[in-house]
Short mmCIF file of C-alpha atoms in Angstrom, two decimals:
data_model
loop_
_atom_site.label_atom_id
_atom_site.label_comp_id
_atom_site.label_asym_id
_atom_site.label_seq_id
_atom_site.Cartn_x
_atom_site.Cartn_y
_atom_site.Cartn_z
CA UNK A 1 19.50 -9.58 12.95
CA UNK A 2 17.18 -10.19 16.01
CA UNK A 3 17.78 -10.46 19.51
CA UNK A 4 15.97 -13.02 21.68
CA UNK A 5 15.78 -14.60 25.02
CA UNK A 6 14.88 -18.00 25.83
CA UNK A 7 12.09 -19.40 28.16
CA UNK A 8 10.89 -22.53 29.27
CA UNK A 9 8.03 -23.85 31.47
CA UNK A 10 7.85 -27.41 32.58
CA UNK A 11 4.93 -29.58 31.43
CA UNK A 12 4.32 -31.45 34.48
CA UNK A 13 2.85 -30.49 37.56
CA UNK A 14 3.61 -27.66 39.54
CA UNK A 15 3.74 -26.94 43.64
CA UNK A 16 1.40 -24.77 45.52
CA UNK A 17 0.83 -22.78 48.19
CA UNK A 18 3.80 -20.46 50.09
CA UNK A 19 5.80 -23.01 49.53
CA UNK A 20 6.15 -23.21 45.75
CA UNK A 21 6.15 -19.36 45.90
CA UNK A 22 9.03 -19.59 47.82
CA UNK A 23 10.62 -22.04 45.34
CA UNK A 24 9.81 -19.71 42.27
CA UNK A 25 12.16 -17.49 43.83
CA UNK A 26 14.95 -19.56 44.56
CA UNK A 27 14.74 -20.92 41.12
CA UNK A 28 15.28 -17.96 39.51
CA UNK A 29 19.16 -18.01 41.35
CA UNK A 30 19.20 -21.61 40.25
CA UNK A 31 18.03 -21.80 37.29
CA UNK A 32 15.46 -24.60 37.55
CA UNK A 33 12.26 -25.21 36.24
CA UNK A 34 12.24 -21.42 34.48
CA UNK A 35 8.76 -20.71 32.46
CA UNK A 36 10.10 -17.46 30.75
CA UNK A 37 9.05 -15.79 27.18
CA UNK A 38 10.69 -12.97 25.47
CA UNK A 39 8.59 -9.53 25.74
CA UNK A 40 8.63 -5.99 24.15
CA UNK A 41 11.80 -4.35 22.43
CA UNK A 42 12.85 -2.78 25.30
CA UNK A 43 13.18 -6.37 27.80
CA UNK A 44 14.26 -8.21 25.07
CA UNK A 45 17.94 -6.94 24.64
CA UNK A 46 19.88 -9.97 25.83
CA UNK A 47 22.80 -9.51 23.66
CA UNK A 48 24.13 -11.86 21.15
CA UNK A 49 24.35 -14.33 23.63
CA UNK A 50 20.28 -14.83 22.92
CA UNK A 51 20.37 -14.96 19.11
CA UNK A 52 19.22 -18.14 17.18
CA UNK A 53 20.52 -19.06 13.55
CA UNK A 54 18.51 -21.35 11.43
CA UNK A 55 20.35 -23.65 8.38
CA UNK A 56 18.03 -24.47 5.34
CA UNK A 57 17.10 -28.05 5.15
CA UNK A 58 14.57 -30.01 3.17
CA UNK A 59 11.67 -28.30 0.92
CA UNK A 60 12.30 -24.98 2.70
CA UNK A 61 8.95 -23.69 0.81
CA UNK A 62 9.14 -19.69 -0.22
CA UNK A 63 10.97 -17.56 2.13
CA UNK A 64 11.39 -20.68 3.93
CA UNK A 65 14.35 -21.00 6.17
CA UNK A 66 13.93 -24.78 6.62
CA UNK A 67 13.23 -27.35 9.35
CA UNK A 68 16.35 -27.29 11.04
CA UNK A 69 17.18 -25.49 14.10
CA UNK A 70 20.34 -25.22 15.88
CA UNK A 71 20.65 -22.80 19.59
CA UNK A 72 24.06 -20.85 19.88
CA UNK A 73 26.45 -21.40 22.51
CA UNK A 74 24.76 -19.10 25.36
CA UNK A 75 27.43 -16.68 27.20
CA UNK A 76 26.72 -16.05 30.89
CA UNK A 77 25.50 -12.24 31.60
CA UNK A 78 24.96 -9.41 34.10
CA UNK A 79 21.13 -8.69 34.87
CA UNK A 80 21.45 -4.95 33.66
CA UNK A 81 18.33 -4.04 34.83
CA UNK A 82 18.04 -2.80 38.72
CA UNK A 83 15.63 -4.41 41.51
CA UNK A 84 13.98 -1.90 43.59
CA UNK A 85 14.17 -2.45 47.06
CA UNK A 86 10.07 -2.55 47.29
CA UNK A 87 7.71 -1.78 44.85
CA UNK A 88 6.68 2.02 46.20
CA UNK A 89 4.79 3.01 42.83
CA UNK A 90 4.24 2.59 39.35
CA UNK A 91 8.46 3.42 37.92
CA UNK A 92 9.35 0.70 40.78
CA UNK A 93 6.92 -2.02 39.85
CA UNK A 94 8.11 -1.45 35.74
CA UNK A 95 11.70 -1.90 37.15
CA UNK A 96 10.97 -5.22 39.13
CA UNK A 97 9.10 -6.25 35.91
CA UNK A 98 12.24 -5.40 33.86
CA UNK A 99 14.56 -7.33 36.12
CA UNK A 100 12.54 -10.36 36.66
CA UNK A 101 11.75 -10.85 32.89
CA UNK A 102 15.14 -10.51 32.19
CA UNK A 103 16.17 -13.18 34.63
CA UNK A 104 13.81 -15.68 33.66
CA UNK A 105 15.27 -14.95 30.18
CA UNK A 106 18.46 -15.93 31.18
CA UNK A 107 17.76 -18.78 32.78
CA UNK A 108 15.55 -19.98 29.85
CA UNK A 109 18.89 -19.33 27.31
CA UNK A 110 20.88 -21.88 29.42
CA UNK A 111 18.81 -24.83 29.58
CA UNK A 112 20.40 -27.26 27.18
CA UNK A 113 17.31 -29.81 27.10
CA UNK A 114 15.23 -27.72 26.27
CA UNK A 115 17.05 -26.68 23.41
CA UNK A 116 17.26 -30.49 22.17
CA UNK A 117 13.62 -30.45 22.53
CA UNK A 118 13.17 -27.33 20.20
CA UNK A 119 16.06 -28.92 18.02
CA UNK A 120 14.18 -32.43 17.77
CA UNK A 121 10.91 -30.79 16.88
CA UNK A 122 8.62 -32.83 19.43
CA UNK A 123 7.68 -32.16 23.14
CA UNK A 124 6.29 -35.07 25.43
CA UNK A 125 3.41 -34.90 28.40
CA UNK A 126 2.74 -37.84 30.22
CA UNK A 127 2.48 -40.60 27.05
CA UNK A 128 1.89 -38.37 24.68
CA UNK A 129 4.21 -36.78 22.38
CA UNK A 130 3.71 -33.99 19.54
CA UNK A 131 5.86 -33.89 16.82
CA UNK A 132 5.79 -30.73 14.77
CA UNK A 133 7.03 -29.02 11.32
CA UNK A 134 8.24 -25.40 11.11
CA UNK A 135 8.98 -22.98 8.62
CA UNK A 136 10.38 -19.48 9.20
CA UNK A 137 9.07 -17.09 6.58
CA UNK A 138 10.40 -13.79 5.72
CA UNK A 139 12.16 -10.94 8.53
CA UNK A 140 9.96 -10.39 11.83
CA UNK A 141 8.60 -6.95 12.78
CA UNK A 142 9.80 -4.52 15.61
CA UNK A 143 7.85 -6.79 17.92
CA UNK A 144 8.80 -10.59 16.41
CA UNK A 145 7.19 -12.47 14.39
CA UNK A 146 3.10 -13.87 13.99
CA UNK A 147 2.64 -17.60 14.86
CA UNK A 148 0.47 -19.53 12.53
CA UNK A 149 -0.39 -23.09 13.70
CA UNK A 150 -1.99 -25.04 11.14
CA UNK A 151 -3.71 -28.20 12.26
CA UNK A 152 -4.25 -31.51 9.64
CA UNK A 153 -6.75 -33.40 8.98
CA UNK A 154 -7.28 -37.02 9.36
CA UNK A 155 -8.69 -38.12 13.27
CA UNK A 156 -9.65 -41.82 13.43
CA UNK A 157 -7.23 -44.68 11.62
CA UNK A 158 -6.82 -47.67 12.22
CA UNK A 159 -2.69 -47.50 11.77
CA UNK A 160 -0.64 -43.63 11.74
CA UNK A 161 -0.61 -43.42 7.45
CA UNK A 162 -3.45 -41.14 7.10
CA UNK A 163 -2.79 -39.14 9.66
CA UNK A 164 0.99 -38.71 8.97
CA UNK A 165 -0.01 -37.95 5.10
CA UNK A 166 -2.73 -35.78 6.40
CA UNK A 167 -0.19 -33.91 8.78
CA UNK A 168 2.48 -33.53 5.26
CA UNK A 169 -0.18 -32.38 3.46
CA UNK A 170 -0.42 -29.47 6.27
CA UNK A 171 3.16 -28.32 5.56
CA UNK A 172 2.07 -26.41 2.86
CA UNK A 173 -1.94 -26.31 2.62
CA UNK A 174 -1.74 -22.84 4.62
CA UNK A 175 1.99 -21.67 4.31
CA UNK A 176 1.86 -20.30 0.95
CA UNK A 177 -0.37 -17.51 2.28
CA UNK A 178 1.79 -16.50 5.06
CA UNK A 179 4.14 -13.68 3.64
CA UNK A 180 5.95 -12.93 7.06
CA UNK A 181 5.72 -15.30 10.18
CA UNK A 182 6.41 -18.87 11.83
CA UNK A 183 4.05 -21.36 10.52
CA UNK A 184 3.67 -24.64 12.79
CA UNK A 185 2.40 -28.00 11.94
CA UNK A 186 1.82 -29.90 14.44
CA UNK A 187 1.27 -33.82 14.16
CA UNK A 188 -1.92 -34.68 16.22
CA UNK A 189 -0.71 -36.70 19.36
CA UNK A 190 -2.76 -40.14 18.92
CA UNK A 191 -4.56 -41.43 15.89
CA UNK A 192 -7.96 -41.06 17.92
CA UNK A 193 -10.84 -38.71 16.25
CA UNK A 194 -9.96 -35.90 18.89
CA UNK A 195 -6.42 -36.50 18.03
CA UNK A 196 -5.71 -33.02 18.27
CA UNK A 197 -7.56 -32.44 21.50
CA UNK A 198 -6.50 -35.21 24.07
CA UNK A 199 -6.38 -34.37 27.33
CA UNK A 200 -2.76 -34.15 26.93
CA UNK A 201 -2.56 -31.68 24.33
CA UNK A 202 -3.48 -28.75 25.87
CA UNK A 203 -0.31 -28.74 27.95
CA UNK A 204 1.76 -29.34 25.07
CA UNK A 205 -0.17 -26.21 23.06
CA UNK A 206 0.96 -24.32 26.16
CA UNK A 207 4.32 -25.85 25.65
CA UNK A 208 4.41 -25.08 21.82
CA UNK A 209 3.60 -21.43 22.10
CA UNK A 210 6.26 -20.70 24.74
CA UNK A 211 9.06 -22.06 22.95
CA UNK A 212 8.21 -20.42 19.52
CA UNK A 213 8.58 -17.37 21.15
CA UNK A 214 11.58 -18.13 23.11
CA UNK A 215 13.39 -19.82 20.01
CA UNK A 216 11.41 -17.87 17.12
CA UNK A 217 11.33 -14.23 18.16
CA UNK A 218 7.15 -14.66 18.07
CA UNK A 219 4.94 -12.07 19.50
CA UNK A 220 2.23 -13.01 21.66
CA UNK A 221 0.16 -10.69 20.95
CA UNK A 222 -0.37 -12.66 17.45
CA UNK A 223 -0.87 -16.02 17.96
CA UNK A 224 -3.31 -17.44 15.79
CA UNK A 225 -4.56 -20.84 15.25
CA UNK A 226 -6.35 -22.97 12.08
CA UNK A 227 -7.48 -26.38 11.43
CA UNK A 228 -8.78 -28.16 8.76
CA UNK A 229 -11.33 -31.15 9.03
CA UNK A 230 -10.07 -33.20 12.28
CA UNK A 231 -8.23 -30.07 12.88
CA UNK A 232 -11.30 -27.71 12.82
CA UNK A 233 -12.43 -30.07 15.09
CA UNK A 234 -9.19 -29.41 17.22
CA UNK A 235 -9.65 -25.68 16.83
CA UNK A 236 -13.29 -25.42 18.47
CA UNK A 237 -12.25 -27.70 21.19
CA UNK A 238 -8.67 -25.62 22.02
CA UNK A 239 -9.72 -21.95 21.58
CA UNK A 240 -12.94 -22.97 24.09
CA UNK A 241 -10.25 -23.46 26.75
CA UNK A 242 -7.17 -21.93 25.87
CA UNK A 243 -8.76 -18.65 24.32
CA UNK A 244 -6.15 -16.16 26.31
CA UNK A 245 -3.57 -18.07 24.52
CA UNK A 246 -4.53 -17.18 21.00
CA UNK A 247 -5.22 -13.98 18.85
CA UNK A 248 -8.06 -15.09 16.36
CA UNK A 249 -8.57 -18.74 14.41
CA UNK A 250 -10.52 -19.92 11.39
CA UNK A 251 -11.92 -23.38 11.66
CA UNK A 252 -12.75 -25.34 8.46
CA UNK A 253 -14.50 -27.90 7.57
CA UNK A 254 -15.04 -29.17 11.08
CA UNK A 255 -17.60 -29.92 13.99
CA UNK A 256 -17.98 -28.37 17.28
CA UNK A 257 -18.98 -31.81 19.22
CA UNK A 258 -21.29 -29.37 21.22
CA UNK A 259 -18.70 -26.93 22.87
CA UNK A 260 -20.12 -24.14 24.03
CA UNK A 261 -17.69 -20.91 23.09
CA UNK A 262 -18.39 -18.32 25.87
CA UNK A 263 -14.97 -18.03 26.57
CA UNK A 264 -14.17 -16.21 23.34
CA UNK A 265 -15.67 -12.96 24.24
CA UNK A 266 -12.90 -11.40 23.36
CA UNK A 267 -11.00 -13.74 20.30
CA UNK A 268 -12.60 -13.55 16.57
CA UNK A 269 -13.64 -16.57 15.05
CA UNK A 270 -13.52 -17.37 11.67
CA UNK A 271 -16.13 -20.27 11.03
CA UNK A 272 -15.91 -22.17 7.07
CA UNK A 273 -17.64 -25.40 5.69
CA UNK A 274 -18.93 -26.69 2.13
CA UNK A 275 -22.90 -26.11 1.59
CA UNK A 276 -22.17 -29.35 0.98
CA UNK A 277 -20.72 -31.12 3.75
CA UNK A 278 -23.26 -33.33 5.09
CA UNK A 279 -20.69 -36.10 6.61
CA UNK A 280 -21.97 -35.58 10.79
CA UNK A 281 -24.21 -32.50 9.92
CA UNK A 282 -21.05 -30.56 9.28
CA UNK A 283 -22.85 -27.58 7.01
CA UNK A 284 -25.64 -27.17 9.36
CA UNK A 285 -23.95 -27.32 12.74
CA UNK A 286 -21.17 -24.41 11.49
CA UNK A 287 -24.54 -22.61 10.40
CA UNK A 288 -25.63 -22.79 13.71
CA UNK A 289 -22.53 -22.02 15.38
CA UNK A 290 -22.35 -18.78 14.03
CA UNK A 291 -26.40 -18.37 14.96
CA UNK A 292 -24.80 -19.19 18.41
CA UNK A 293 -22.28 -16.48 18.46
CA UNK A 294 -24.56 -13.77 17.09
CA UNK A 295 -26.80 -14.74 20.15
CA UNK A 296 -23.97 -14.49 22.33
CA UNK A 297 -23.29 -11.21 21.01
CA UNK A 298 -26.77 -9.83 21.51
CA UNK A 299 -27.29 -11.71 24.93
CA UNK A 300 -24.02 -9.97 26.25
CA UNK A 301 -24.26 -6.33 23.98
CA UNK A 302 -20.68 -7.24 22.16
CA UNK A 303 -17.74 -9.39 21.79
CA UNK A 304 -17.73 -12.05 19.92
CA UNK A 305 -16.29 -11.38 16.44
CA UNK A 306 -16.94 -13.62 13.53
CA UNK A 307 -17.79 -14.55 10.39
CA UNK A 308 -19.35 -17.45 8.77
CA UNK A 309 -18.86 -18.58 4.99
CA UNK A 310 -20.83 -21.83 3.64
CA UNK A 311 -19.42 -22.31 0.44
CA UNK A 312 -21.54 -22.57 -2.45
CA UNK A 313 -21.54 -26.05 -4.10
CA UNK A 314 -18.70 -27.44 -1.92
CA UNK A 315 -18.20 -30.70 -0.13
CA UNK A 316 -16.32 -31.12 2.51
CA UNK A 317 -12.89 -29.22 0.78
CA UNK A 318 -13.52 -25.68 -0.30
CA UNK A 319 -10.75 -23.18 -1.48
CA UNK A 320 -10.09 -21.53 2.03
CA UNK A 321 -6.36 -21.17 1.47
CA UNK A 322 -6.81 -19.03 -2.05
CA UNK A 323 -6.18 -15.61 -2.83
CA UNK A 324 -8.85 -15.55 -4.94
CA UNK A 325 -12.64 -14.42 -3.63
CA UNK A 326 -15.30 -17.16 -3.08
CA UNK A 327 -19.13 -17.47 -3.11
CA UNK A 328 -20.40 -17.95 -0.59
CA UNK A 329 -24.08 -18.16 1.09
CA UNK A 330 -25.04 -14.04 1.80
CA UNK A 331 -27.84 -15.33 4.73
CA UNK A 332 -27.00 -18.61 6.24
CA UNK A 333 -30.23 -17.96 8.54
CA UNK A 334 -32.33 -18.12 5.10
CA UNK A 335 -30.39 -21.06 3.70
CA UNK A 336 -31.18 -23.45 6.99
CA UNK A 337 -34.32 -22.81 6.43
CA UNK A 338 -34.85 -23.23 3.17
CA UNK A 339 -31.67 -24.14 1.41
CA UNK A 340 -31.40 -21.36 -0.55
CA UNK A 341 -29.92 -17.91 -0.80
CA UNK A 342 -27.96 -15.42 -2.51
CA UNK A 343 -24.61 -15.73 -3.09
CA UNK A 344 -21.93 -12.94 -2.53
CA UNK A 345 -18.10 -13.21 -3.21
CA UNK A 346 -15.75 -13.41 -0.19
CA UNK A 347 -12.20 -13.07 0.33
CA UNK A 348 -12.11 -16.74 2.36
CA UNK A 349 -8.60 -17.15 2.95
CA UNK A 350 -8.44 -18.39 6.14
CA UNK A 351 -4.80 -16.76 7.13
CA UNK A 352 -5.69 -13.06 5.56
CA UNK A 353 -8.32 -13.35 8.34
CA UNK A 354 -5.93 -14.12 10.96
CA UNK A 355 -3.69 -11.20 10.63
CA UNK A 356 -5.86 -8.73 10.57
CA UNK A 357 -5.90 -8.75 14.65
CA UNK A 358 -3.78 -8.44 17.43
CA UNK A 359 -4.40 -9.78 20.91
CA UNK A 360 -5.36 -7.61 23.69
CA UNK A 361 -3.74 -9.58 26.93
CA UNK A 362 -5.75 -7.36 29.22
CA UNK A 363 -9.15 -6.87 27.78
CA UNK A 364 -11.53 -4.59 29.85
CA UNK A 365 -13.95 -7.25 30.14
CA UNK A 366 -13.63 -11.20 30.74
CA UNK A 367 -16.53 -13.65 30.30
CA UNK A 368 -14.71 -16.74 31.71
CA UNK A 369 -17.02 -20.37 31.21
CA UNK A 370 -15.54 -22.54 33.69
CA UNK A 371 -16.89 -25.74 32.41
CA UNK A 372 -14.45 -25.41 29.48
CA UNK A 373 -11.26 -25.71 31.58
CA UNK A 374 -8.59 -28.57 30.24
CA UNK A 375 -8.10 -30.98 33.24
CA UNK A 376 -4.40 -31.63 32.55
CA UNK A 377 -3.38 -27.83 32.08
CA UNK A 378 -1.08 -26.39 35.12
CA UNK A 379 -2.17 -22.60 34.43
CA UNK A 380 -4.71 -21.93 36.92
CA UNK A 381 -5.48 -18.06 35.36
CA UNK A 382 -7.23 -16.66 32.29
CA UNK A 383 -6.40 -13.44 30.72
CA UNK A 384 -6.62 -11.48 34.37
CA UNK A 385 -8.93 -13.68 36.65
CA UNK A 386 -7.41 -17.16 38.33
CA UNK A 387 -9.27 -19.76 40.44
CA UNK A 388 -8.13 -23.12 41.71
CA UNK A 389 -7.90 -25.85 39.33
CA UNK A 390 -10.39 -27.87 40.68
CA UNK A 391 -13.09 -25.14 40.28
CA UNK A 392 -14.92 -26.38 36.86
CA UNK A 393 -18.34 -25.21 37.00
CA UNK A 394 -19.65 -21.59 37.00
CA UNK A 395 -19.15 -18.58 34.50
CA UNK A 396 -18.29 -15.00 35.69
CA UNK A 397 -17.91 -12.37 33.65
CA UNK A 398 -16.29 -9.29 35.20
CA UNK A 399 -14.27 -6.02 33.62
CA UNK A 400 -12.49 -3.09 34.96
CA UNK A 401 -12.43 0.38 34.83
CA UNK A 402 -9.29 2.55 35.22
CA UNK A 403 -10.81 5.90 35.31
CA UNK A 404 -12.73 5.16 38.25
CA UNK A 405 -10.24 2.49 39.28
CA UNK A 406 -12.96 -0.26 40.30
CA UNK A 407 -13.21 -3.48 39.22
CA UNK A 408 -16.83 -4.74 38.23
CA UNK A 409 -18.08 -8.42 38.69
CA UNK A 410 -21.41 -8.30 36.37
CA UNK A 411 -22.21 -11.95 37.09
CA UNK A 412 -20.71 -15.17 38.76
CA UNK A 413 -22.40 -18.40 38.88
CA UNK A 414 -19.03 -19.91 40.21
CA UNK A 415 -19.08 -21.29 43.80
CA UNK A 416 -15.69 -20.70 45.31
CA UNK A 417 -12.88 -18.36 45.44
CA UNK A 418 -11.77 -15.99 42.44
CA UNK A 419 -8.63 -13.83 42.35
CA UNK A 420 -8.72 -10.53 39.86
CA UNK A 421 -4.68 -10.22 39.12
CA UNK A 422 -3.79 -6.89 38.70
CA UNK A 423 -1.15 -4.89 36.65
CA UNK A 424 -0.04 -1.09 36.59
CA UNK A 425 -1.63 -1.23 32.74
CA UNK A 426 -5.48 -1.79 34.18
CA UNK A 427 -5.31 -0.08 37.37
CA UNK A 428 -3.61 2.42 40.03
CA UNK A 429 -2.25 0.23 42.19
CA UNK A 430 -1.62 2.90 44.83
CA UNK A 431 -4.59 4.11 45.37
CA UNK A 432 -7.77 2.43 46.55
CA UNK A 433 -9.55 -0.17 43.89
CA UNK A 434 -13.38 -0.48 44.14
CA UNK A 435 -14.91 -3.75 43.80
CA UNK A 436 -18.58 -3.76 42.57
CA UNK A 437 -20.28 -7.17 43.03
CA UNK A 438 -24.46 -8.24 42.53
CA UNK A 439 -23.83 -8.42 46.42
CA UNK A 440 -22.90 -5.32 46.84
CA UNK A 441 -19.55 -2.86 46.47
CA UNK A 442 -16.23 -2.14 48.61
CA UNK A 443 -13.38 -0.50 48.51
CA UNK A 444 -9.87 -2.56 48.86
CA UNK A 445 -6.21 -0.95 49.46
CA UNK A 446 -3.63 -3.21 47.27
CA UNK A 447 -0.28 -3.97 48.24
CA UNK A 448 2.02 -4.39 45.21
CA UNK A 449 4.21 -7.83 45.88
CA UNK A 450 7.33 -9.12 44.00
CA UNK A 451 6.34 -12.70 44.65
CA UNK A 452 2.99 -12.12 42.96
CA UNK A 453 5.56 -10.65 39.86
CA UNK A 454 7.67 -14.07 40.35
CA UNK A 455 4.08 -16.02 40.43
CA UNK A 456 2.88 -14.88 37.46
CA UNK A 457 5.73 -14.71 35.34
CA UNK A 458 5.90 -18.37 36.33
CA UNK A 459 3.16 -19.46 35.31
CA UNK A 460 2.62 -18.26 31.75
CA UNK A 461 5.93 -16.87 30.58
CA UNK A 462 4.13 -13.84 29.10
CA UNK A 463 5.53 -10.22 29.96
CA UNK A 464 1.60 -9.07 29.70
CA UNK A 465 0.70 -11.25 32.36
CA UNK A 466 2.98 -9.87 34.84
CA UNK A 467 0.77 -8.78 37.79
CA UNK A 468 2.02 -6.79 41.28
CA UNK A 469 -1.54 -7.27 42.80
CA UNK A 470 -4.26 -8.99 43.52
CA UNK A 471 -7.90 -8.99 45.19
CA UNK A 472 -9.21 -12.33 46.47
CA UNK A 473 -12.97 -12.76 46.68
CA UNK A 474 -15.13 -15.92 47.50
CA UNK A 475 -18.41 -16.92 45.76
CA UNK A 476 -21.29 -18.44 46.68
#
């Protein structure tokens, strides 16, 4: 048995300023518009009131607990956690972290619609709706369960039937690799080429993620993500902008459409095609994509994991969903230039990649691309830096120190202002941060704030992106 809280985060748009702080407050004593996920062992102990019970139904697959979801009658509870009366160091500001995940938990566990939504398997932004498949395989650890969402092929049709065979096919092409986890399928939300990537998708990813671990028990610190065909198309374009989101992906057997991948300094890639696959330049441009990540890697001295398999011999479908090892090209540098090389066996399976890694929320060092930021999305941070929405051009890359305490701004091209959100796990928030900039360097005194707590447990429903402080700087 599991214990589980439930969190929700509307998908439309969301207030600003002092007065929407002020409203994040008051909704956590009313119980509106809650954006709340489930966090570690010891904040997730909501009693049976949070459990969740699933009833077989349909082709449940192995270790399968079927499609069909029903919520349990929710009991009302006592916040047994204490607020301090101000945050006066670290023990106080893990107290008011305790309390307010808790609360947004139980305001999550009551919302009724939302629990239709999860029931009904699709979520809707603006005119577009996602419908998705689910399938609950074997017991989750001490920390939940691993996400896997699986993306179809498909893209362009003139009427839905190839991309609703495409997205049935998807029930199963990965699943039968996943031993333990939720495995997602979601239908792409128009039958357009980027039909998993239109502009109103993002907010529905966003959407997806939050409610498989408020329903599912998932941990989101494993996330992962993988798409075949359209749907490696779908995973270039969604990791690019929602990388803090995810853990790792593998994208097969799809193109890039130029993105530019800065942004995943810090979340491996997995990159797959058929030597093959000639439809749009498919072979070459993954070939070159992984060129473009070991350049990233040398321009920036790390990051970047990936690897990059052209399959010998195969067209656009390749085995990347067997257990069995591949052949693959051993120097994809050598084979674009002269389309030959060795061949080595790989293990290729696209989901034994996956769980090899787990996020790091608050990596020591950020390379943010703002170019790549999804118009309709309401989250204005990513991983531990936030600017205004309407900032869109510009890259900074920045990390922090906690030994010395300082926080280190290596480059900005952005014009504007940029907020570093801090939490007790990256920094002493008591004693005096140093902020080292190409302009110069300072020294800034933090105060640690429970509305910045409410804030940012608003806006991502993710216990590791709680933050008590923050510095603002602007950019020119």
């Amino acid at each position: 048995m599991f214990l589980l809280c439930l969190v929700f985060a509307a998908c439309g748009e969301t207030d600003s300023g002092a007065d929407a702080q002020e409203k994040q407050r008051t909704d956590v004593v009313s119980g509106e518009n809650a954006s709340w996920n489930p966090g570690e062992d010891s904040n997730r102990a909501t009693g049976e009131a949070g459990r969740i019970t699933e009833e077989a139904g349909g082709d449940t697959g192995e270790g399968g607990h079927g499609e069909d979801t029903q919520a349990t009658a929710l009991e009302e509870e006592e916040n047994p956690y204490i607020m301090p009366v101000s945050l006066e160091d670290e023990k106080d500001i893990r107290l008011a972290r305790e309390y307010i995940w808790w609360e947004y938990c139980d305001q999550g566990k009551r919302d009724a619609a939302r629990a239709a939504e999860v029931e009904g398997r699709a979520m809707t932004f603006g005119d577009a709706t996602m419908k998705y498949g689910i399938f609950v395989i074997g017991e989750p650890g001490e920390s939940g369960y691993p996400l896997y969402i699986a993306l179809h092929g498909g893209g362009q049709s003139d009427t839905p039937a190839l991309n609703d065979s495409q997205w049935m096919d998807m029930a199963s092409y990965y699943r039968h690799s996943v031993t333990e986890g939720i495995y997602v399928y979601p239908r792409g939300v128009r039958d357009t080429w980027d039909c998993h990537f239109n502009p109103e998708s993002y907010p529905l990813y966003d959407r997806l993620i939050e409610n498989m671990i408020a329903f599912y028990d998932v941990d989101p610190d494993r996330v992962y993500l993988t798409g075949f065909s359209a749907g490696g198309d779908g995973v270039y374009a969604i990791v690019a902008r929602m990388t803090d989101r995810f853990t790792a992906a593998n994208m097969s057997a799809g193109h890039p459409n130029g993105v530019p991948l800065w942004n995943l300094y810090n979340m491996p890639l997995q990159l797959q095609v058929g030597e093959n696959d000639t439809a749009y330049d498919r072979n070459i441009v993954t070939a070159q994509y992984g060129q473009l990540l070991d350049e990233y890697q040398e321009e920036l001295g790390g990051g970047y994991i990936h690897r990059t398999y052209v399959h010998e011999g195969k067209g656009h479908n390749f085995r990347d969903k067997s257990s069995e090892d591949q052949k693959v090209m051993e120097d994809n540098a050598l084979w674009l230039e002269t389309g030959e090389s060795p061949v080595i066996e790989v293990d290729a399976n696209a989901i034994h990649f996956l769980e090899g890694y787990v996020r790091d929320p608050l990596p020591e060092r950020v390379v943010w691309d703002l170019s790549q930021r999804a118009g309709q999305r309401t989250k204005e941070s990513f991983y531990w830096l936030r600017t205004d929405r309407g900032l869109t051009e510009g890259r900074i890359i920045a990390s922090y120190d906690r030994e010395a305490n300082a926080i280190c701004v290596e480059e900005c091209t952005v014009s504007g202002e940029i907020t570093f959100l801090l939490s007790d796990d990256m920094l002493d928030l008591f004693a005096p941060v140093t902020v080292k900039t190409p302009a110069g360097s300072s020294v800034v005194t933090v105060t640690p704030d429970v509305d910045l707590l409410y804030e940012t447990t608003m806006e991502r429903g993710d216990y590791r992106y709680q933050f008590a402080a923050k510095i603002t700087m602007t950019f020119e």
